Coordinates of C-alpha atoms in Angstrom, one line a residue:
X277 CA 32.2 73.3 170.7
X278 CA 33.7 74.9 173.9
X279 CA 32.6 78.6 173.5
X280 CA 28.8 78.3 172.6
X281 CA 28.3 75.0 175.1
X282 CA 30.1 76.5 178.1
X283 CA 31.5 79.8 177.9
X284 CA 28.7 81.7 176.1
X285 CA 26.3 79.0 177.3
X286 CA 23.0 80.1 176.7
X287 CA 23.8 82.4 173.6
X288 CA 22.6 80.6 170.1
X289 CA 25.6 79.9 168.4
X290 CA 26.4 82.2 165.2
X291 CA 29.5 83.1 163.4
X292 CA 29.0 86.9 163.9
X293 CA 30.0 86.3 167.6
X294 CA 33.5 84.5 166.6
X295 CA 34.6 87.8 164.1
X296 CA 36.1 89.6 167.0
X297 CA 38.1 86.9 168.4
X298 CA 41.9 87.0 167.2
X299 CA 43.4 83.8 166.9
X300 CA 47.7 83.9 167.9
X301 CA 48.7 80.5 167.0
X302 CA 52.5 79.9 167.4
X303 CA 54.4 78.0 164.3
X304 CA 55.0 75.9 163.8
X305 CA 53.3 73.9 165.8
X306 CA 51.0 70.9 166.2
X307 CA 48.1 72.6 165.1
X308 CA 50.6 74.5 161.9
X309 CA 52.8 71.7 161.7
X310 CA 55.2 71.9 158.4
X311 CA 54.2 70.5 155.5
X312 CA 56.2 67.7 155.4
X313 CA 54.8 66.0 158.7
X314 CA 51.6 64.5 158.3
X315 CA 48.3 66.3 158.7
X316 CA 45.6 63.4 158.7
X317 CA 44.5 64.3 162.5
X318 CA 42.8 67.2 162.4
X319 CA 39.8 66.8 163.9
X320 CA 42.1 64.4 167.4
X321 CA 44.1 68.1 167.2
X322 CA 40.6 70.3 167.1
X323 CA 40.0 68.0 170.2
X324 CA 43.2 68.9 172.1
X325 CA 42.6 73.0 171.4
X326 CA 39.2 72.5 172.7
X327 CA 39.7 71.4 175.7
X328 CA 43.2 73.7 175.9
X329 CA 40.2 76.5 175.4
X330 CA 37.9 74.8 178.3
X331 CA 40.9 74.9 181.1
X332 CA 41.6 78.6 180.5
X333 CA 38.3 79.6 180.0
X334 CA 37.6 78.5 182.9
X335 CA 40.1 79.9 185.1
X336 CA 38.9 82.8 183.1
X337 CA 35.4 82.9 184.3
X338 CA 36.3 81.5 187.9
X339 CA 35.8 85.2 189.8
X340 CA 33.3 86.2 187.1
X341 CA 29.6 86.4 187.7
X342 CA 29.0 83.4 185.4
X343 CA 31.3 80.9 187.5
X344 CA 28.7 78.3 186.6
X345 CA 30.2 77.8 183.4
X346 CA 33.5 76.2 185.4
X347 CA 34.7 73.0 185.2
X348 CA 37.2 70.6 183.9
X349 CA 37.5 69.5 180.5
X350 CA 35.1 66.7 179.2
X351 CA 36.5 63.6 178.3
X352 CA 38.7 63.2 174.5
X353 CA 40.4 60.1 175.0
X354 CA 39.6 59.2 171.6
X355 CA 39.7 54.7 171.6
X356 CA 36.7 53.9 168.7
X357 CA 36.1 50.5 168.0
X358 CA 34.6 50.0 164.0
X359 CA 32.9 46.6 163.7
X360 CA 32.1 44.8 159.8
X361 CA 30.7 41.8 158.9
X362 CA 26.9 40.0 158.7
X363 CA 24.2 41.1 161.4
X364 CA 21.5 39.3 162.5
X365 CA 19.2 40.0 159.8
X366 CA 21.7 38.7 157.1
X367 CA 23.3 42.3 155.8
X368 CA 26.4 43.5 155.7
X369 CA 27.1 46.7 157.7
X370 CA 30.1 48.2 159.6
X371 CA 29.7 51.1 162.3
X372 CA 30.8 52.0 165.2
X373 CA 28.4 51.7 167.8
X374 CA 26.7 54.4 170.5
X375 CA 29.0 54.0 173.5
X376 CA 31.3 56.4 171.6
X377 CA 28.6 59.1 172.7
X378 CA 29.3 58.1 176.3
X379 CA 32.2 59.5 178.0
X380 CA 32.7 61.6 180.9
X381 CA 32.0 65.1 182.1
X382 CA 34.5 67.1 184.1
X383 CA 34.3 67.8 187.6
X384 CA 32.4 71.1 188.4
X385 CA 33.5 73.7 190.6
X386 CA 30.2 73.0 192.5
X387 CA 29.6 69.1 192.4
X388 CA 30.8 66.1 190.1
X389 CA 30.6 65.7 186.4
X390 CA 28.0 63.9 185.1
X391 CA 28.8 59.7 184.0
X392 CA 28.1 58.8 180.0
X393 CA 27.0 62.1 179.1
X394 CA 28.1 62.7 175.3
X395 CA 30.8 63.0 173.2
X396 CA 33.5 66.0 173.3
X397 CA 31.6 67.6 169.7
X398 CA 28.6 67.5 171.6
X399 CA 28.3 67.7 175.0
X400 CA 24.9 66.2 175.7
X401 CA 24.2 63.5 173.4
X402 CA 22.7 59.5 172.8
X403 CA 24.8 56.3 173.8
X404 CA 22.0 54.8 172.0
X405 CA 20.2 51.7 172.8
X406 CA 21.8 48.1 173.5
X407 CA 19.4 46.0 171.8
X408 CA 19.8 48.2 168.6
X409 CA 23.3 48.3 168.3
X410 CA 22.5 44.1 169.1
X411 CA 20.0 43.7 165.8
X412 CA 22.1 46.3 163.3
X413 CA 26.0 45.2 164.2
X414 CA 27.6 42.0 163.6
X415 CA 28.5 41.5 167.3
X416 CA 26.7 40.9 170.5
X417 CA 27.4 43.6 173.5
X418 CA 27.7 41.6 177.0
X419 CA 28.1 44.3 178.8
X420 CA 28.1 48.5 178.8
X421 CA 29.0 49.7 182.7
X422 CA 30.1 52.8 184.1
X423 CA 33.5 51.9 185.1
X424 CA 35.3 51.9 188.4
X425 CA 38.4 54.4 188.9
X426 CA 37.5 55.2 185.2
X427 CA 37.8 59.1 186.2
X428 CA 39.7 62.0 187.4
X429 CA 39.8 62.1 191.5
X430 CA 39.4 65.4 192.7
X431 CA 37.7 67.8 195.5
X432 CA 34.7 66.9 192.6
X433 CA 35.8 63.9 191.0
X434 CA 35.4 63.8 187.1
X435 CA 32.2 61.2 185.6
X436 CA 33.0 58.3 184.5
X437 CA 32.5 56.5 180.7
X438 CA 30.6 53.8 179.6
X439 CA 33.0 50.7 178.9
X440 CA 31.6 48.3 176.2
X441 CA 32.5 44.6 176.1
X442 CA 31.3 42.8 173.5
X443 CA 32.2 39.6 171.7
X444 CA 31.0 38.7 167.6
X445 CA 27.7 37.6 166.4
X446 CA 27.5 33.9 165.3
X447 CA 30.2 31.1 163.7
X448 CA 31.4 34.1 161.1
X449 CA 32.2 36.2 163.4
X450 CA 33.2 40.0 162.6
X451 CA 36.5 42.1 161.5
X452 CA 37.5 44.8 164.0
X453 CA 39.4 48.2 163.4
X454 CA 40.1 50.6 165.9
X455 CA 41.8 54.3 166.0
X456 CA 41.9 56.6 168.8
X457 CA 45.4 58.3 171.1
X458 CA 45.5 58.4 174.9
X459 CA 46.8 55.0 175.2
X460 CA 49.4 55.7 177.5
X461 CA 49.4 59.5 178.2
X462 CA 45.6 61.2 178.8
X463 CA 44.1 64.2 177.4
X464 CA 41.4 64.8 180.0
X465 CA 43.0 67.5 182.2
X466 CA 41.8 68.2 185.5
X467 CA 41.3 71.8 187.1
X468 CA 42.3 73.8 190.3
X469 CA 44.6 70.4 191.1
X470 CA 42.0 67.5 189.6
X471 CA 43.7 64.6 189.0
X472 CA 43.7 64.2 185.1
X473 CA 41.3 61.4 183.9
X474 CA 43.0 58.2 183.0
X475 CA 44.0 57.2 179.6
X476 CA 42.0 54.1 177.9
X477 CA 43.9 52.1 176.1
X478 CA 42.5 49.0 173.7
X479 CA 41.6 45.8 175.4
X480 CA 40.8 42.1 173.9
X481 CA 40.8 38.9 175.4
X482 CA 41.1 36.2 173.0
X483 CA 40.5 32.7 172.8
X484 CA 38.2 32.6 176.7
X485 CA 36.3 30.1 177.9
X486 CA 33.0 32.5 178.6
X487 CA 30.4 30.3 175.9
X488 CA 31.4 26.9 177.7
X489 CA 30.8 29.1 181.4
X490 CA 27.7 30.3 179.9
X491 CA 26.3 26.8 178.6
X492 CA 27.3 25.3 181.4
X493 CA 24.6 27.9 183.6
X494 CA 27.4 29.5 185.3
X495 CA 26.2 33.0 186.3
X496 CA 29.1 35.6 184.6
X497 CA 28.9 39.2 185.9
X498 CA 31.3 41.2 183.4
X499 CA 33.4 44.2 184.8
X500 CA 36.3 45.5 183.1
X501 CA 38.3 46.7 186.2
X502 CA 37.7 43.0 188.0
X503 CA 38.2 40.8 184.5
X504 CA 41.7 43.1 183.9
X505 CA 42.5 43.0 187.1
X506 CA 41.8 39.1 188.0
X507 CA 41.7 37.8 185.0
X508 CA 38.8 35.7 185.7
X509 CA 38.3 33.9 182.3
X510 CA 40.7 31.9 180.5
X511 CA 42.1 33.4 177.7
X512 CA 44.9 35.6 176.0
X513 CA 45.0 39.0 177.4
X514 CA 46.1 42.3 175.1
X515 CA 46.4 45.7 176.2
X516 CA 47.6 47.7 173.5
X517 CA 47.7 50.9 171.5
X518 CA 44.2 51.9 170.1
X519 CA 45.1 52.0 166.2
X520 CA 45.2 48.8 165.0
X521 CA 45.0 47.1 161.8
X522 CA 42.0 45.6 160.7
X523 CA 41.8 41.4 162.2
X524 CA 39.1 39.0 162.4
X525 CA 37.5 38.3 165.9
X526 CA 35.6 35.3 166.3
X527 CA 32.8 34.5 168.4
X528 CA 33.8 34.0 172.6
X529 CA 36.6 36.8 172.3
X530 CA 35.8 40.2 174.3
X531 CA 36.4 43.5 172.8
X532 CA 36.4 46.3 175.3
X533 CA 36.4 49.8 174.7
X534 CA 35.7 53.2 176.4
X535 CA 36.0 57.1 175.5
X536 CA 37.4 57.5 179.2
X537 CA 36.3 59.7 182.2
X538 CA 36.4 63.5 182.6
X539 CA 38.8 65.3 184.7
X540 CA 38.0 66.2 188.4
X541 CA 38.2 69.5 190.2
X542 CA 39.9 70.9 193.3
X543 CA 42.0 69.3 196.2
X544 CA 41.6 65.6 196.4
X545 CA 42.3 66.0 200.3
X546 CA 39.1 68.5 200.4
X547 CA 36.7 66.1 199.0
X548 CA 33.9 65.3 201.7
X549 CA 34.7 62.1 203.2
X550 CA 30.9 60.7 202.8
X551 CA 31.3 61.5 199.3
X552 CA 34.3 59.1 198.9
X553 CA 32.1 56.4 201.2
X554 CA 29.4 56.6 198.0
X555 CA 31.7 56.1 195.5
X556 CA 32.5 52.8 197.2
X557 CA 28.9 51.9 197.5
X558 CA 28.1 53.0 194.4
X559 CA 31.3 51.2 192.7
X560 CA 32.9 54.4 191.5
X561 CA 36.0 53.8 192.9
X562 CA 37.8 51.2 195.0
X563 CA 38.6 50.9 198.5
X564 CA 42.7 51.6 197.6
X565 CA 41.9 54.7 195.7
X566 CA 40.0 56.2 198.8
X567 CA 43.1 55.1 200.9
X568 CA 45.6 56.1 198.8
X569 CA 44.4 59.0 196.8
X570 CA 42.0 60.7 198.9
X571 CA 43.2 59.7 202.5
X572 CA 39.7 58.3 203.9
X573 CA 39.6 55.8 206.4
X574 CA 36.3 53.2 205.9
X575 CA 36.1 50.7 208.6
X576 CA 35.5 47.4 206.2
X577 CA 33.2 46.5 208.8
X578 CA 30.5 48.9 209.2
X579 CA 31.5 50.7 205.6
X580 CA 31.4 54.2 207.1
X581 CA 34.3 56.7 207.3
X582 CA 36.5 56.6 210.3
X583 CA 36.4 60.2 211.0
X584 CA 39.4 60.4 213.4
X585 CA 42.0 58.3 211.2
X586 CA 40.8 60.1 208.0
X587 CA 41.6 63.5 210.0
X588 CA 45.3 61.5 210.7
X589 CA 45.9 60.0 207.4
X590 CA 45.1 63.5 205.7
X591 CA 47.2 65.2 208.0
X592 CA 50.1 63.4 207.1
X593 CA 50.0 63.1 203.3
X594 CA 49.6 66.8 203.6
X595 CA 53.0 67.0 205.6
X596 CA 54.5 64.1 202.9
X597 CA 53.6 67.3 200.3
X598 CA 55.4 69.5 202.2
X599 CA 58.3 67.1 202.1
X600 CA 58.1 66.6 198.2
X601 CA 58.1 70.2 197.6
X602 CA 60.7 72.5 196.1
X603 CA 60.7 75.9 195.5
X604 CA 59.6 77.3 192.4
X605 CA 63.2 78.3 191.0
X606 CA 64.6 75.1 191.3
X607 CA 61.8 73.0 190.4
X608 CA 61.6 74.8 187.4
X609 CA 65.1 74.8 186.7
X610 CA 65.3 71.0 186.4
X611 CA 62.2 71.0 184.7
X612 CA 63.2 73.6 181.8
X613 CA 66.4 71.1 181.4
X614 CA 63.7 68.0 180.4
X615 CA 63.1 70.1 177.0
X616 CA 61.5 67.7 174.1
X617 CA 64.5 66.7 171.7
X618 CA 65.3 69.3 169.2
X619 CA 63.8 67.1 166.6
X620 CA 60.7 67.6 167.9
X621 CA 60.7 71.0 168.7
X622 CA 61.7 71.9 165.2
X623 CA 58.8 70.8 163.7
X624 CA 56.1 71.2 166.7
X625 CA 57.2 74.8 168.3
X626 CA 59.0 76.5 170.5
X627 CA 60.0 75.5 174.2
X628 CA 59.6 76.5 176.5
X629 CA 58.4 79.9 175.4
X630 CA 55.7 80.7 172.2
X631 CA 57.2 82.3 169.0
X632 CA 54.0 83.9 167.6
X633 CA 53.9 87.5 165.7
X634 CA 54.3 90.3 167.9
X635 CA 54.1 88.1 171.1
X636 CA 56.8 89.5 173.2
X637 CA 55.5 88.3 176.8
X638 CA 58.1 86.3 178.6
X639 CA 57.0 82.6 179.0
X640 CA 55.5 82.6 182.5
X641 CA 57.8 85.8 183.5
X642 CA 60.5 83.5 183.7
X643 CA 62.7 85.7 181.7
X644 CA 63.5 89.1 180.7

């Protein structure tokens, strides 16, 4: 996935070109795990090595002639929603539906990544159309957005997913499954300091008011950053881990879902200030994230960047850097003492240093 779309891009892929390539994999490890730990995740942990392979192969190709091939991971925050019960034209079905073929691209070491582009097996690929997913699924989608501060912030911010919210089709209303990780911590690393983009967790709010709204000709605009955040229909919220158990969902609750946004690229605090004004416009990201993150100054009246407190503002986060920071040796002394538990370690590998065959290469030249 990574080596013929990006690193080789432009060479048809073949198995001849992979016979060459030597594969050291340390073990055990989460990738070789022992055989008493469970190995139903491979293709989540095919996932993870991809994008491992994306990060140093582009660091690898950074002061290469082909630095066009560098940028930050796409998007593998896995969170897929599977939906089961009687469509509109009477049959049983149960599918997932396209939005899971519109995540995010990583920023570029030239410009942003692209929004909804594909999926992390195929980098360019169909989200599919609403009105199909509408006549073949047993639910009803509301709403499919690019979402706001959905992303990894960066000198090139990271593109964004498509967020789903949909409720079930008619008085039976439909069962829901879902599977996925990045719940809490993400797997969409940035590059050259990118922010990492955000992990997705599982959303559903049950028992709302939005039919009664509707019927009663209120005007609804759905967006999942302002519903989470405002909680502006009535109902019972959940945020939760994305494998769950199979339950029944009945017509008037949401089900939200995303496959997250990609990672961004470079020094938040060297991202053009007009860029961060069209975010705002174009509901990317919010006014705090601008503030906060990036350090850009919009006067709320006129909307455009206030070029002399932006100067100010980045000026001093740069010196509150300078504040945080510790030299390498102790910073990595503490660190090296945060060591996973040894019950961990003894199944998934080594730390802080690989144990492969014949790898005898001190772990960062930390040691001799």
């Amino acid at each position: 996935v990574y080596l013929f779309s990006y690193f080789f891009r432009g060479l048809p892929p073949n198995a001849g070109l992979l016979q060459p390539v030597k594969y050291l994999i340390e073990g055990p490890s989460i990738v070789n795990a022992r055989d008493e730990l469970a190995h139903g995740l491979g293709t989540g942990i095919a996932a993870l090595v991809a994008n491992g392979l994306h990060v140093i192969g582009s660091k690898a190709l950074f002061a290469s002639p082909y630095r066009e091939a560098v940028q930050a991971p796409h998007s593998r925050n896995q969170n897929v929603f599977v939906f089961a019960g009687e469509n509109r034209l009477g049959y049983p079905t149960a599918n997932i539906t396209g939005t899971c073929n519109s995540s995010g691209q990583g920023g570029r070491f030239d410009g942003d990544g692209e929004s909804a582009i594909g999926f992390f097996w195929g980098p360019l690929t169909d989200a599919g159309e609403v009105e199909d997913m509408d006549r073949r699924l047993p639910h009803f989608v509301l709403a499919r957005r690019l979402e706001k501060n959905y992303h990894g912030f960066g000198k090139y911010r990271g593109g964004a997913c498509y967020c789903e919210i949909s409720t079930p089709y008619g008085e039976g209303g439909c069962f829901l499954s879902s599977w996925g990780a990045a719940d809490k911590l993400s797997h969409n690393p940035g590059l050259m300091a990118g922010y990492m983009g955000p992990p997705n967790p599982r959303i559903i709010v049950q028992d709302t008011d939005l039919l009664e709204r509707i019927e009663r000709g209120e005007d609804i605009d759905l967006d999942n950053y302002d519903l989470i955040r405002d909680q502006t229909l009535k109902g019972t919220y959940r945020i939760e881990a994305s494998g769950q158990t199979t339950e029944k969902r009945r017509e008037g609750d949401l089900m939200m879902y995303g496959l997250g946004g990609g990672g961004g690229y470079g020094d938040v605090l060297e991202r053009d200030p007009a860029l961060v004004a069209r975010d705002i416009a174009d509901d990317m990201i919010t006014a705090e994230v601008a503030h906060r993150v990036y350090g850009v100054v919009i006067d709320a009246a006129t909307g455009l960047v206030d070029e002399a407190a932006t100067a100010d503002r980045r000026a001093a986060m740069r010196r509150e850097r300078l504040a945080r920071g510790k030299p390498f040796a102790e910073f990595i002394a503490a660190w090296l003492d945060r060591r996973p538990p040894e019950r961990i370690t003894k199944f998934y590998g080594a730390y802080p240093e690989p144990r492969v065959p014949h790898y005898r290469k001190p772990f960062w030249g930390l040691y001799d």
